[in-house]
Short mmCIF file of C-alpha atoms and ligand atoms in Angstrom, two decimals:
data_model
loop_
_atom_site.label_atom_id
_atom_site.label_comp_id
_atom_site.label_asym_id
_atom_site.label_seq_id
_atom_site.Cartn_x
_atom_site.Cartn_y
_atom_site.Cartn_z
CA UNK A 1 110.86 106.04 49.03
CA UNK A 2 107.79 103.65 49.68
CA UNK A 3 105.14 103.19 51.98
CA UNK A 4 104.64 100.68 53.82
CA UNK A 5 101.27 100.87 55.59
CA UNK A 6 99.94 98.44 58.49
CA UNK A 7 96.54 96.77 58.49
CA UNK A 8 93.74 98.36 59.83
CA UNK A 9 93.19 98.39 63.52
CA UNK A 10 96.89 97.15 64.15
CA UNK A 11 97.61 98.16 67.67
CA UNK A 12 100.11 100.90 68.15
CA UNK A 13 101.52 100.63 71.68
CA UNK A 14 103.71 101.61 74.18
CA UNK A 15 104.35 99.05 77.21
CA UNK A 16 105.99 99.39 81.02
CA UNK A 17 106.23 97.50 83.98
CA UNK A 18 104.67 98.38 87.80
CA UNK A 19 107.98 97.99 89.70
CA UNK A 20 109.60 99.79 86.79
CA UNK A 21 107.56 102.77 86.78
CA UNK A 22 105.53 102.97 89.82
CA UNK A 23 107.29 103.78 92.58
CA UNK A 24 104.85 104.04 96.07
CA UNK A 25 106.60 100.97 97.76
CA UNK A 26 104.06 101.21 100.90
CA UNK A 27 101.17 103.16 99.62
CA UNK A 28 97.84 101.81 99.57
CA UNK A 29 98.76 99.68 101.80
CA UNK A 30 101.03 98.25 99.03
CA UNK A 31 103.50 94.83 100.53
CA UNK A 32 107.12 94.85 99.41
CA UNK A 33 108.33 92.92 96.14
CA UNK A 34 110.68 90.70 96.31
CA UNK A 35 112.62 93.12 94.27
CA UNK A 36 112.18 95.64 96.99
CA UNK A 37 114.37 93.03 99.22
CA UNK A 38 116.48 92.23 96.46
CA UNK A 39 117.61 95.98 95.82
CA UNK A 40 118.47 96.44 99.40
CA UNK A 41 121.19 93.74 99.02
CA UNK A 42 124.58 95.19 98.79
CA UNK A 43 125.91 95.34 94.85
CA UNK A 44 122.81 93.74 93.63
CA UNK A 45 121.68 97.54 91.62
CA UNK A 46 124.93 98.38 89.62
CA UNK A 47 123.86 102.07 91.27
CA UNK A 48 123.14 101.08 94.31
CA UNK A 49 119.33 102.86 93.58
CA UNK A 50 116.21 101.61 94.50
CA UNK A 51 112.81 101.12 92.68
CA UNK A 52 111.05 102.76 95.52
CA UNK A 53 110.01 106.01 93.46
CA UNK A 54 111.31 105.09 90.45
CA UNK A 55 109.01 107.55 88.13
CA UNK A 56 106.08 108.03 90.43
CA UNK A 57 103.52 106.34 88.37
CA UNK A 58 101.76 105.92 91.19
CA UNK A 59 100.53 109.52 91.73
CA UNK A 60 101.37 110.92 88.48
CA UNK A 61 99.26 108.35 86.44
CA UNK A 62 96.85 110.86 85.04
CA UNK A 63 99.94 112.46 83.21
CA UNK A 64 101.22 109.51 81.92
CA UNK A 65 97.75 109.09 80.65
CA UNK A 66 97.63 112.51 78.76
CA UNK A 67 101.46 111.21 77.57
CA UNK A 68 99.66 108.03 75.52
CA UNK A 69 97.05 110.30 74.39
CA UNK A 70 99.39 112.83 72.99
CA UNK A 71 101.51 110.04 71.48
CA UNK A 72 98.37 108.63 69.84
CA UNK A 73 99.11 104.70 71.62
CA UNK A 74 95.92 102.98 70.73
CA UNK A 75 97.25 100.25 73.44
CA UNK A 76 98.87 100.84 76.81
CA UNK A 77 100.95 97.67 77.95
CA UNK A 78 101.61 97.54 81.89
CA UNK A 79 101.65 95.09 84.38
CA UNK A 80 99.17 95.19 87.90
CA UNK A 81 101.47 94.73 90.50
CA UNK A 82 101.13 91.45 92.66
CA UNK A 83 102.52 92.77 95.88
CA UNK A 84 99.87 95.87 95.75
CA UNK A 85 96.82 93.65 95.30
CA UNK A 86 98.10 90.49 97.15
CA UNK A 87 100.62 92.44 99.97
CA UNK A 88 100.71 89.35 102.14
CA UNK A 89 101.56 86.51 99.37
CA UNK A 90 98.35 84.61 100.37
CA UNK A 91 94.76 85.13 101.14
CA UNK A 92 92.97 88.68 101.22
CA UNK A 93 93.40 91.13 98.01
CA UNK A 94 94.67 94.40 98.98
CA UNK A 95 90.97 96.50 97.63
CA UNK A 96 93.09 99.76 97.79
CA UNK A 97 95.42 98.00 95.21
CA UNK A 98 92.84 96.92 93.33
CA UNK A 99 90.67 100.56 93.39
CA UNK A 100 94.02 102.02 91.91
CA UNK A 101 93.86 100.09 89.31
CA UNK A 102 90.87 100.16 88.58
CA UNK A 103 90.53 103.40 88.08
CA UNK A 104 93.44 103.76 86.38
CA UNK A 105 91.79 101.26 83.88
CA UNK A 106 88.75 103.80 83.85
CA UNK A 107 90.20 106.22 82.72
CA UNK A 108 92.12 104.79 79.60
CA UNK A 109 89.50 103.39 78.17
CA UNK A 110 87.86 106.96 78.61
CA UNK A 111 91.15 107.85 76.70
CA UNK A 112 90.28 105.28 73.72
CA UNK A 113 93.34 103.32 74.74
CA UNK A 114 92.44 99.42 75.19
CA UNK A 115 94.49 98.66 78.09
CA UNK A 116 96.84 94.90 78.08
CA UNK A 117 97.62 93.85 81.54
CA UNK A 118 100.40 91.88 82.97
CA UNK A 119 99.98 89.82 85.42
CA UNK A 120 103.47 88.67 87.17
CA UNK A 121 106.25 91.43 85.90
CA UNK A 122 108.89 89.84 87.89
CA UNK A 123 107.56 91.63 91.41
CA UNK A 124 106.08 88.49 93.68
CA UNK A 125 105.43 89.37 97.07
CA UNK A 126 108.35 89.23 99.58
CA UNK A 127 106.60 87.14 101.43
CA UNK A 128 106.43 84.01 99.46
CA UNK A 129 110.15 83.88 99.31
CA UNK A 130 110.09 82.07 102.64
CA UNK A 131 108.58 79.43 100.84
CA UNK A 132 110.89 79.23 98.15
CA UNK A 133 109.62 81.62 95.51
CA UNK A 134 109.30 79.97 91.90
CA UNK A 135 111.22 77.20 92.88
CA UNK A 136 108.19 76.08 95.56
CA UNK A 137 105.13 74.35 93.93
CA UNK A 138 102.99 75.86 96.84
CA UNK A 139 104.05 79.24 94.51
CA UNK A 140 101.23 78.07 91.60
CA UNK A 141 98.40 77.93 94.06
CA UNK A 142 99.61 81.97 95.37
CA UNK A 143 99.87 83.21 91.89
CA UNK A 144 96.35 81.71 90.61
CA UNK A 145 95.17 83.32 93.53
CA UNK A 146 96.58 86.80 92.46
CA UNK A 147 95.10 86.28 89.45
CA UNK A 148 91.70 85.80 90.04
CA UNK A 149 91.23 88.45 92.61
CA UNK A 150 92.70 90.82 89.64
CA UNK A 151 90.74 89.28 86.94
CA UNK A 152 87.35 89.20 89.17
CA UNK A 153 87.69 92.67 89.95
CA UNK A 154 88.73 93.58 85.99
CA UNK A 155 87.29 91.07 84.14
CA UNK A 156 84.66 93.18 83.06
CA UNK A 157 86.59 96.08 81.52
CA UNK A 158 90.16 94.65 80.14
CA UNK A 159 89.87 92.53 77.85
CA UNK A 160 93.49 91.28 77.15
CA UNK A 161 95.64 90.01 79.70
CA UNK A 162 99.27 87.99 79.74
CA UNK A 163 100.49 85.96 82.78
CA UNK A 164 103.69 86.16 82.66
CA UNK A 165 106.70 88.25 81.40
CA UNK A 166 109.64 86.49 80.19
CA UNK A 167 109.72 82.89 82.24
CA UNK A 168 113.29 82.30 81.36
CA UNK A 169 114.66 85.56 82.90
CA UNK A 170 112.85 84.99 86.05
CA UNK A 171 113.79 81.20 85.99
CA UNK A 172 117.30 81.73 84.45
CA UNK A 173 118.57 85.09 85.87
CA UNK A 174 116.82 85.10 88.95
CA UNK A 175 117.37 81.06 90.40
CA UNK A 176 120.58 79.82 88.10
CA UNK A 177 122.57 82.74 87.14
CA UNK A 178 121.31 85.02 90.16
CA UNK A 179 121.73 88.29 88.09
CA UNK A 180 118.20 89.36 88.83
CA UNK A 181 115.45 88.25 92.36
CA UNK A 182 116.20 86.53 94.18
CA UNK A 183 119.27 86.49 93.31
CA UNK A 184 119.65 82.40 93.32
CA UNK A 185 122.59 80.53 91.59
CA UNK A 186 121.22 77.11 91.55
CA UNK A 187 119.81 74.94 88.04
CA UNK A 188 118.40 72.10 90.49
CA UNK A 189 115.64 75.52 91.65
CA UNK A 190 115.84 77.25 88.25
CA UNK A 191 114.09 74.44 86.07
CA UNK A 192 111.57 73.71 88.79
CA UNK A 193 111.01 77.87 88.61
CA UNK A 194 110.59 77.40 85.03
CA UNK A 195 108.35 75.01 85.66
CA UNK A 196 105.85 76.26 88.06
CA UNK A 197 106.05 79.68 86.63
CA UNK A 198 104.49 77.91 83.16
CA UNK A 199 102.32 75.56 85.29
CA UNK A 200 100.80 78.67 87.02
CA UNK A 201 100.56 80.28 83.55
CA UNK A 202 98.00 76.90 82.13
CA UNK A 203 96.22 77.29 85.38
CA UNK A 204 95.51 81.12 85.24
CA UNK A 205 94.30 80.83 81.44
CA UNK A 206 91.19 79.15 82.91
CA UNK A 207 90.52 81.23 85.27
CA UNK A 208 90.80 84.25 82.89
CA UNK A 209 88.24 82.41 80.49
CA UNK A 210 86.12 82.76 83.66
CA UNK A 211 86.64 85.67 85.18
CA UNK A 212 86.27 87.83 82.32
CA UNK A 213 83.97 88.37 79.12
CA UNK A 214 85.47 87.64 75.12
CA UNK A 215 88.63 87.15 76.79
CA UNK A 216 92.33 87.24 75.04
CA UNK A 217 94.53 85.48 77.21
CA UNK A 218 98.32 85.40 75.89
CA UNK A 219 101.63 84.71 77.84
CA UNK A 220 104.74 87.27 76.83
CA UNK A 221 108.27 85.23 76.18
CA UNK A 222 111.42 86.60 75.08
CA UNK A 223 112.29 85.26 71.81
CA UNK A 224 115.82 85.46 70.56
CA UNK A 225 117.01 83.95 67.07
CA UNK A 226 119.70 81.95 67.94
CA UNK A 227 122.81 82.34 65.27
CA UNK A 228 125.70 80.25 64.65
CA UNK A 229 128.86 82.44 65.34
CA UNK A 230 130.52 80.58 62.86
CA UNK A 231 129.97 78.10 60.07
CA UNK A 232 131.58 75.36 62.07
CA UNK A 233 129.28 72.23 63.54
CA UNK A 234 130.68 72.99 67.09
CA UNK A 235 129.20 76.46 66.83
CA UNK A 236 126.22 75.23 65.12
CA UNK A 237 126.02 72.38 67.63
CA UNK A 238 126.15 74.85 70.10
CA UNK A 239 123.25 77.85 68.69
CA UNK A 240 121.02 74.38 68.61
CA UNK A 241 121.55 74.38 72.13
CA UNK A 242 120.83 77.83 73.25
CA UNK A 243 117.95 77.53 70.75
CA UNK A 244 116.71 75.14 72.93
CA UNK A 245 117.19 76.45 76.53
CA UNK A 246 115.91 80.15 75.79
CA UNK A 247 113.25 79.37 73.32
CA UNK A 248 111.76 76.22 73.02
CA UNK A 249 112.27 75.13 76.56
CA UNK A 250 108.79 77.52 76.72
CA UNK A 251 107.62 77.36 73.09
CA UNK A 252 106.94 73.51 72.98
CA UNK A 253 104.93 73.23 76.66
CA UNK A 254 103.06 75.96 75.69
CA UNK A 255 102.06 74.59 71.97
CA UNK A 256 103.03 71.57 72.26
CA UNK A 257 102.48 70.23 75.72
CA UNK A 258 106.02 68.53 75.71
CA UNK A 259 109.35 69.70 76.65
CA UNK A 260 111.98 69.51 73.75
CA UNK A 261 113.65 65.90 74.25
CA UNK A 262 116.83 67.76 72.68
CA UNK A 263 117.31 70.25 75.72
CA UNK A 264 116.19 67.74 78.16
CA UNK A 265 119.47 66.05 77.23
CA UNK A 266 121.75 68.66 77.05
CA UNK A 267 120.58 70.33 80.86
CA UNK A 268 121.72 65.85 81.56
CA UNK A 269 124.82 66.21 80.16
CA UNK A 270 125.26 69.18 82.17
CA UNK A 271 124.53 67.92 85.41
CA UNK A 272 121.51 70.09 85.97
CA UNK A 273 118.74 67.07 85.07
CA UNK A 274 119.47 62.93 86.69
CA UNK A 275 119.00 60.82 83.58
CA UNK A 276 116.62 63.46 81.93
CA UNK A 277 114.03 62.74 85.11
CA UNK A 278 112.22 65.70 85.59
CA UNK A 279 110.31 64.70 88.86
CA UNK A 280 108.65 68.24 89.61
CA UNK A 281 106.58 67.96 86.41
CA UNK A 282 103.49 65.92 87.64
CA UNK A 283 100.43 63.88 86.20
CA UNK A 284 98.50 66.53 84.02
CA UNK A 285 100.90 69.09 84.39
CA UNK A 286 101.54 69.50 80.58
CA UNK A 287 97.88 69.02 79.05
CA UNK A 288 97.51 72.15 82.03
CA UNK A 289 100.72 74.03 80.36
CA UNK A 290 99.46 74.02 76.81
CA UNK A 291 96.14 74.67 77.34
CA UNK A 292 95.35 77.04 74.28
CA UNK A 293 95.98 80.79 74.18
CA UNK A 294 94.35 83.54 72.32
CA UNK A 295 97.72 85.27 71.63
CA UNK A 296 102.05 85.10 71.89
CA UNK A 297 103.21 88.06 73.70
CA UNK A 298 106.99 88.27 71.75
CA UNK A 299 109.92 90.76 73.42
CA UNK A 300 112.51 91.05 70.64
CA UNK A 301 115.56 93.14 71.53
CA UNK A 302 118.07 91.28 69.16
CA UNK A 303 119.60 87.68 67.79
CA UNK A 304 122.06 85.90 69.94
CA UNK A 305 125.27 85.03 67.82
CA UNK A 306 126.46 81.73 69.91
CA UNK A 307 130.13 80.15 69.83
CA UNK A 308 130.74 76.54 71.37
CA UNK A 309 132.53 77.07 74.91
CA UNK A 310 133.78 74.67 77.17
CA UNK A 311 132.16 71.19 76.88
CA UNK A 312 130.41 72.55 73.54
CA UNK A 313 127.93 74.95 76.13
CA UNK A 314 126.75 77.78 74.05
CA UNK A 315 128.35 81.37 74.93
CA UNK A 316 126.95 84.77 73.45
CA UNK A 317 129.30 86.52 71.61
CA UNK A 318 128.17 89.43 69.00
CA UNK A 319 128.97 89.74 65.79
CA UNK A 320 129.43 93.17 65.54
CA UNK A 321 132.07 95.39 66.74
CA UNK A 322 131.97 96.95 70.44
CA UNK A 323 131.17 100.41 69.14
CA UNK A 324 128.04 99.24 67.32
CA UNK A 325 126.39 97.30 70.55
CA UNK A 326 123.71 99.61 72.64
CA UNK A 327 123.78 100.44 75.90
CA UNK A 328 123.30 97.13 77.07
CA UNK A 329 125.81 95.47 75.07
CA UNK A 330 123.10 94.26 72.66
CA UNK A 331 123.14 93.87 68.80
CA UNK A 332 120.79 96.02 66.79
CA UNK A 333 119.46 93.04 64.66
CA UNK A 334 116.29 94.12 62.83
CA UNK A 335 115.82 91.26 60.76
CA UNK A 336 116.21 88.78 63.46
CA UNK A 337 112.66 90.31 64.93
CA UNK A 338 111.54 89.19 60.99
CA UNK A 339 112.97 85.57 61.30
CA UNK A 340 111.66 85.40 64.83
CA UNK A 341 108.23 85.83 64.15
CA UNK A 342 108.31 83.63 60.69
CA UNK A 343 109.25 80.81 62.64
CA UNK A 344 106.96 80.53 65.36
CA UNK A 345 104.20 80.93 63.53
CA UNK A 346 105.47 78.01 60.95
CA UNK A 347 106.71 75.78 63.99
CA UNK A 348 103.70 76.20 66.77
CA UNK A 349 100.64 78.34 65.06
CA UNK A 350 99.88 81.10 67.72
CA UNK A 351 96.38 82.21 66.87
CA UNK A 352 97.52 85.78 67.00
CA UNK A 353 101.06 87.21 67.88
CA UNK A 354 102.25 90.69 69.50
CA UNK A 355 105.32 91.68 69.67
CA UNK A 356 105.05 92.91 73.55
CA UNK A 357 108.51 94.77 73.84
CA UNK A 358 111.12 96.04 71.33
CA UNK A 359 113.19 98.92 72.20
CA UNK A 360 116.63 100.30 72.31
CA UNK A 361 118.85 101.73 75.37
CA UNK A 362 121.18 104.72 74.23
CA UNK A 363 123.04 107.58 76.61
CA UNK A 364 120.01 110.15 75.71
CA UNK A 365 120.51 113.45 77.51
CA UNK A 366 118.93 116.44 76.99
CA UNK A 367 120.55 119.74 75.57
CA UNK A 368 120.60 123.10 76.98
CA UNK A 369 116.64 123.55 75.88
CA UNK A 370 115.84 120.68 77.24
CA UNK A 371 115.81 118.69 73.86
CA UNK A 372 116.54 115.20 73.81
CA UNK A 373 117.79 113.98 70.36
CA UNK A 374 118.09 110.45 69.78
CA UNK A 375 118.37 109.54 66.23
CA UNK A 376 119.20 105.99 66.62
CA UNK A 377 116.38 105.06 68.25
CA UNK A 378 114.51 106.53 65.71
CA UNK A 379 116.25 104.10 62.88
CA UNK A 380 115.73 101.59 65.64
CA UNK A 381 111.87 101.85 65.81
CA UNK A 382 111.91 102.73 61.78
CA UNK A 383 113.85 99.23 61.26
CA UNK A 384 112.09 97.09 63.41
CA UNK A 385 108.50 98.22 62.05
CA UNK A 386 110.00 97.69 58.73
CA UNK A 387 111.21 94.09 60.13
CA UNK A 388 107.48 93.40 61.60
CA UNK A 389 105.73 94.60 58.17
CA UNK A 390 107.67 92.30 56.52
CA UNK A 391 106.28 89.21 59.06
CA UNK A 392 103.33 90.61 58.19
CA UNK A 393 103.31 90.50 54.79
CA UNK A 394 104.75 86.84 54.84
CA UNK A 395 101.83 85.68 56.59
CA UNK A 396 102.51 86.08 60.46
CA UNK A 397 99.13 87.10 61.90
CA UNK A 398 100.84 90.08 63.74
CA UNK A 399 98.32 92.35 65.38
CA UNK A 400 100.34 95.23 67.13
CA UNK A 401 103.23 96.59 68.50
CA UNK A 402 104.60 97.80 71.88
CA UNK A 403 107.58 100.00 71.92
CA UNK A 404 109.57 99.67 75.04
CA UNK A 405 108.83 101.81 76.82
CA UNK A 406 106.87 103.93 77.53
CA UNK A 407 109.20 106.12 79.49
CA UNK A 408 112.55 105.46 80.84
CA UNK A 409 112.81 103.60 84.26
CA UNK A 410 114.09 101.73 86.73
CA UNK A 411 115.84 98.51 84.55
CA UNK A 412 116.51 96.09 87.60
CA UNK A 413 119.57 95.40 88.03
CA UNK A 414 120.65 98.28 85.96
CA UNK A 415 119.53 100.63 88.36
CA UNK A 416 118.84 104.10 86.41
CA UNK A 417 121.56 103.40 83.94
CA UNK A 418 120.31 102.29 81.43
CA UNK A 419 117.41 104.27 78.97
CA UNK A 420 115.02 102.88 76.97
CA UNK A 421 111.85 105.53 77.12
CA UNK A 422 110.46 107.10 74.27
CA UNK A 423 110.13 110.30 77.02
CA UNK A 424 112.52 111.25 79.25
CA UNK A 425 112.60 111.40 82.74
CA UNK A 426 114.56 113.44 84.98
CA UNK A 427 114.70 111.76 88.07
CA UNK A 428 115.46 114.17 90.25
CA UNK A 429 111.98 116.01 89.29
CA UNK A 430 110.34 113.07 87.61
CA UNK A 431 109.18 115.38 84.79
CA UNK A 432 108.92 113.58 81.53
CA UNK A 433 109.63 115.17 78.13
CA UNK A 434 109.47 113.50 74.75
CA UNK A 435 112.22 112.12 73.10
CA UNK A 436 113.03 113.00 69.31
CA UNK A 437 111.64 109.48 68.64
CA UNK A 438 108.47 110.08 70.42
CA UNK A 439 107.56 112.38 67.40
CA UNK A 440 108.26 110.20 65.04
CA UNK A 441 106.84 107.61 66.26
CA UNK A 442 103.26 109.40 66.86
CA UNK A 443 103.63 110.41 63.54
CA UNK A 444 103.92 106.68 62.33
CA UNK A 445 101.27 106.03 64.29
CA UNK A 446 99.00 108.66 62.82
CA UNK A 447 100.14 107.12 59.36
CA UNK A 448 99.19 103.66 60.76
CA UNK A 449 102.56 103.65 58.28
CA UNK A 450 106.13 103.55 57.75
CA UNK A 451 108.60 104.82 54.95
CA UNK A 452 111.31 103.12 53.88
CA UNK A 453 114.89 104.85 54.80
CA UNK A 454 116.48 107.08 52.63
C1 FCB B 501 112.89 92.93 79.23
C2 FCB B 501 111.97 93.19 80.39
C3 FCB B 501 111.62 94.65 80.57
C4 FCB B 501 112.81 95.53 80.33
C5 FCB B 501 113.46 95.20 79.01
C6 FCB B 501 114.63 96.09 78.66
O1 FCB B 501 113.59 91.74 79.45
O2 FCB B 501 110.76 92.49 80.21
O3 FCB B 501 111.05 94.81 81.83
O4 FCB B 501 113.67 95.42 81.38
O5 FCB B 501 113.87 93.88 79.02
#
């Protein structure tokens, strides 16, 4: 058995999301989401719950603190939520949402935990769903607003901040395939969305760089190595495609100021794009878009295995058996996080990369004591480190890691189904207690290393 220790000061971390975990929809004068809304739509929550509660972040915060200290985090991922600091979509901040946070920020840095802030976790203000949401330009003004109210008011404690979470769920699954808010089934809105969302991303860099002192500003993408299912050209053909609609339809603006010519033809061929004319990208939109970034926020939860469907379109399709895929129907696919992280730093040259998310769902319940024992998200976390040590040691300049999450939560349009926390949480009670893996992984953590399996 080996050991297989980290650099010094890699960040050890733990990450969540405000509508996730915080529950107090209309405390502190907090506005609703547009996830609120959404949720009250019939069969949108495959429970039919609400993130209203959800794990009561919102008073209980001090706990959850004492939870990162226990676990030894030496980072604390989490996202400020837009609707509590800008209730109204436009114009004043909300100062009680911004107090909360504030001293929420207080005290984990009195903790020794440097805090990472998200900017826009998926919950925009209701209100600027009358205007369209991401699909409305006017959206890029709103959100650059948001952030520098946050960053004015933070800038002077947190250091490291993302703007957005995953682009091409809120684009994709929220305006074309309307699995997630708004709930939208329209391309001609979702690559606008797409758009705007990265335009507002270029735009909010700068005002980071201003707003607050030896700034790392990032953005977080999900990142999925795209596989052929078979060695065939059509399915080849088609995990080129998906390669370019999930990833580098946000890699190449971002690094490259362009989007990839490739993709641009295939969302033609489609129907979604008129002779590849994109007319919602504007004059100086793009040198805005890839204006540089201190760091690449990457979620990795698996690879996609892609077959050629009708008209060569590429369809997911695991290539594992049914019995083997997690809770969410995902592949556990540790060396895809490796291959993932290899090439983007060969093909765009982040400055710095952290992985943001990585994490497993599983069925955990407690026994009769009250112990929850989840050994495979324990070989999870073990194989993934061992996956991101390996970037490492090929050269990726890899500077933490944040487990997701934190805690179990709400998982949009999951509802409470589906569990992901490294402590449990009843919600009946909203106590939390730690998982199996939450031992290990503090022990890992006090290693700042991980042996090899057995
Ligand atoms: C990611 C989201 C995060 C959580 C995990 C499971 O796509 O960023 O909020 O839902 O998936």
């Amino acid at each position: 058995m080996s050991t297989n220790s980290f650099p010094q000061g890699f960040l050890w971390g733990a990450a969540t999301s405000a509508q996730q975990i915080e529950g107090g929809r209309n405390a502190g004068s907090r506005g609703d989401s547009v996830w609120d809304w959404y949720a009250t739509q019939e069969g949108a929550i495959e429970d039919g719950s609400n993130p209203f509660t959800a794990c009561d972040h919102y008073t209980r915060w001090r706990e959850d603190i004492e939870l990162m200290s226990w676990l030894g985090v030496k980072a604390y991922r989490f996202s400020t939520s837009w609707s509590r600091i800008m209730p109204g979509g436009r114009g004043a901040s909300n100062s009680e949402g911004l107090d909360f946070y504030e001293t929420f920020v207080d005290a984990l840095l009195a903790a020794g935990i440097v805090p990472f802030i998200t900017l826009n976790h998926w919950d925009m203000p209701y209100a600027l769903l009358g205007d369209g949401g991401w699909a409305s330009r006017d959206t890029v003004a709103a959100f650059v607003e948001y952030a520098a109210a946050t960053t004015e008011r933070l800038g002077d404690r947190v250091r490291h901040w993302a703007t957005h979470n995953e682009p091409w769920c809120i684009s994709t699954l929220g305006y074309e395939e309307g699995h997630h808010a708004p709930g939208h089934t329209s391309p001609a809105e979702a690559l606008p969305a797409a758009h705007h969302l990265l335009l507002s991303h270029g735009l909010a860099v700068d005002v980071i760089r201003r707003n607050v002192r030896d700034a790392e500003a990032g953005i977080v993408l999900n990142l999925s190595p795209a596989w052929p299912h078979s060695d065939t050209d059509e399915d080849r053909e088609a995990a080129r495609r998906f390669d370019g609609l999930f990833n580098r339809w946000f890699l190449d603006p971002l690094f490259r100021g362009e989007y990839p010519a490739d993709a641009v033809e295939d969302r033609t061929r489609r129907g979604h794009l008129e002779e590849n004319s994109m007319p919602f990208v504007r004059e100086g939109d793009m040198a805005a878009i890839s204006v540089p970034i201190d760091y690449l926020g990457a979620n990795y939860y698996s690879r996609t295995a892609v077959k050629a469907g009708p008209g060569g379109d590429p369809v997911g399709a695991p290539l594992v058996p049914k019995e083997e895929l997690t809770e969410m129907g995902w592949e556990v696919f540790p060396d895809g996080l490796t291959d993932m992280l290899v090439r983007v730093t060969k093909d765009y040259g982040p400055r710095s990369i952290y992985v943001t998310e990585n994490g497993i769902a599983l069925p955990d319940e407690a026994d009769g004591s009250g112990r929850v024992s989840d050994p495979r998200r324990i070989s999870f976390l073990r194989d993934h480190l061992l996956a991101a040590h390996r970037a490492i040691e090929a050269g990726v300049p890899l500077k933490g890691y944040f487990h997701w999450s934190l805690m179990d939560n709400f998982e949009w349009g999951h509802g409470y189904t589906k569990m992901f926390g490294l402590f449990r949480v009843d919600f009946n009670t909203c106590e939390r207690t730690p998982k199996e893996s939450a031992y290990w992984y503090r022990d890992a953590i006090a290693a700042n290393a991980v042996e090899d399996a057995d």
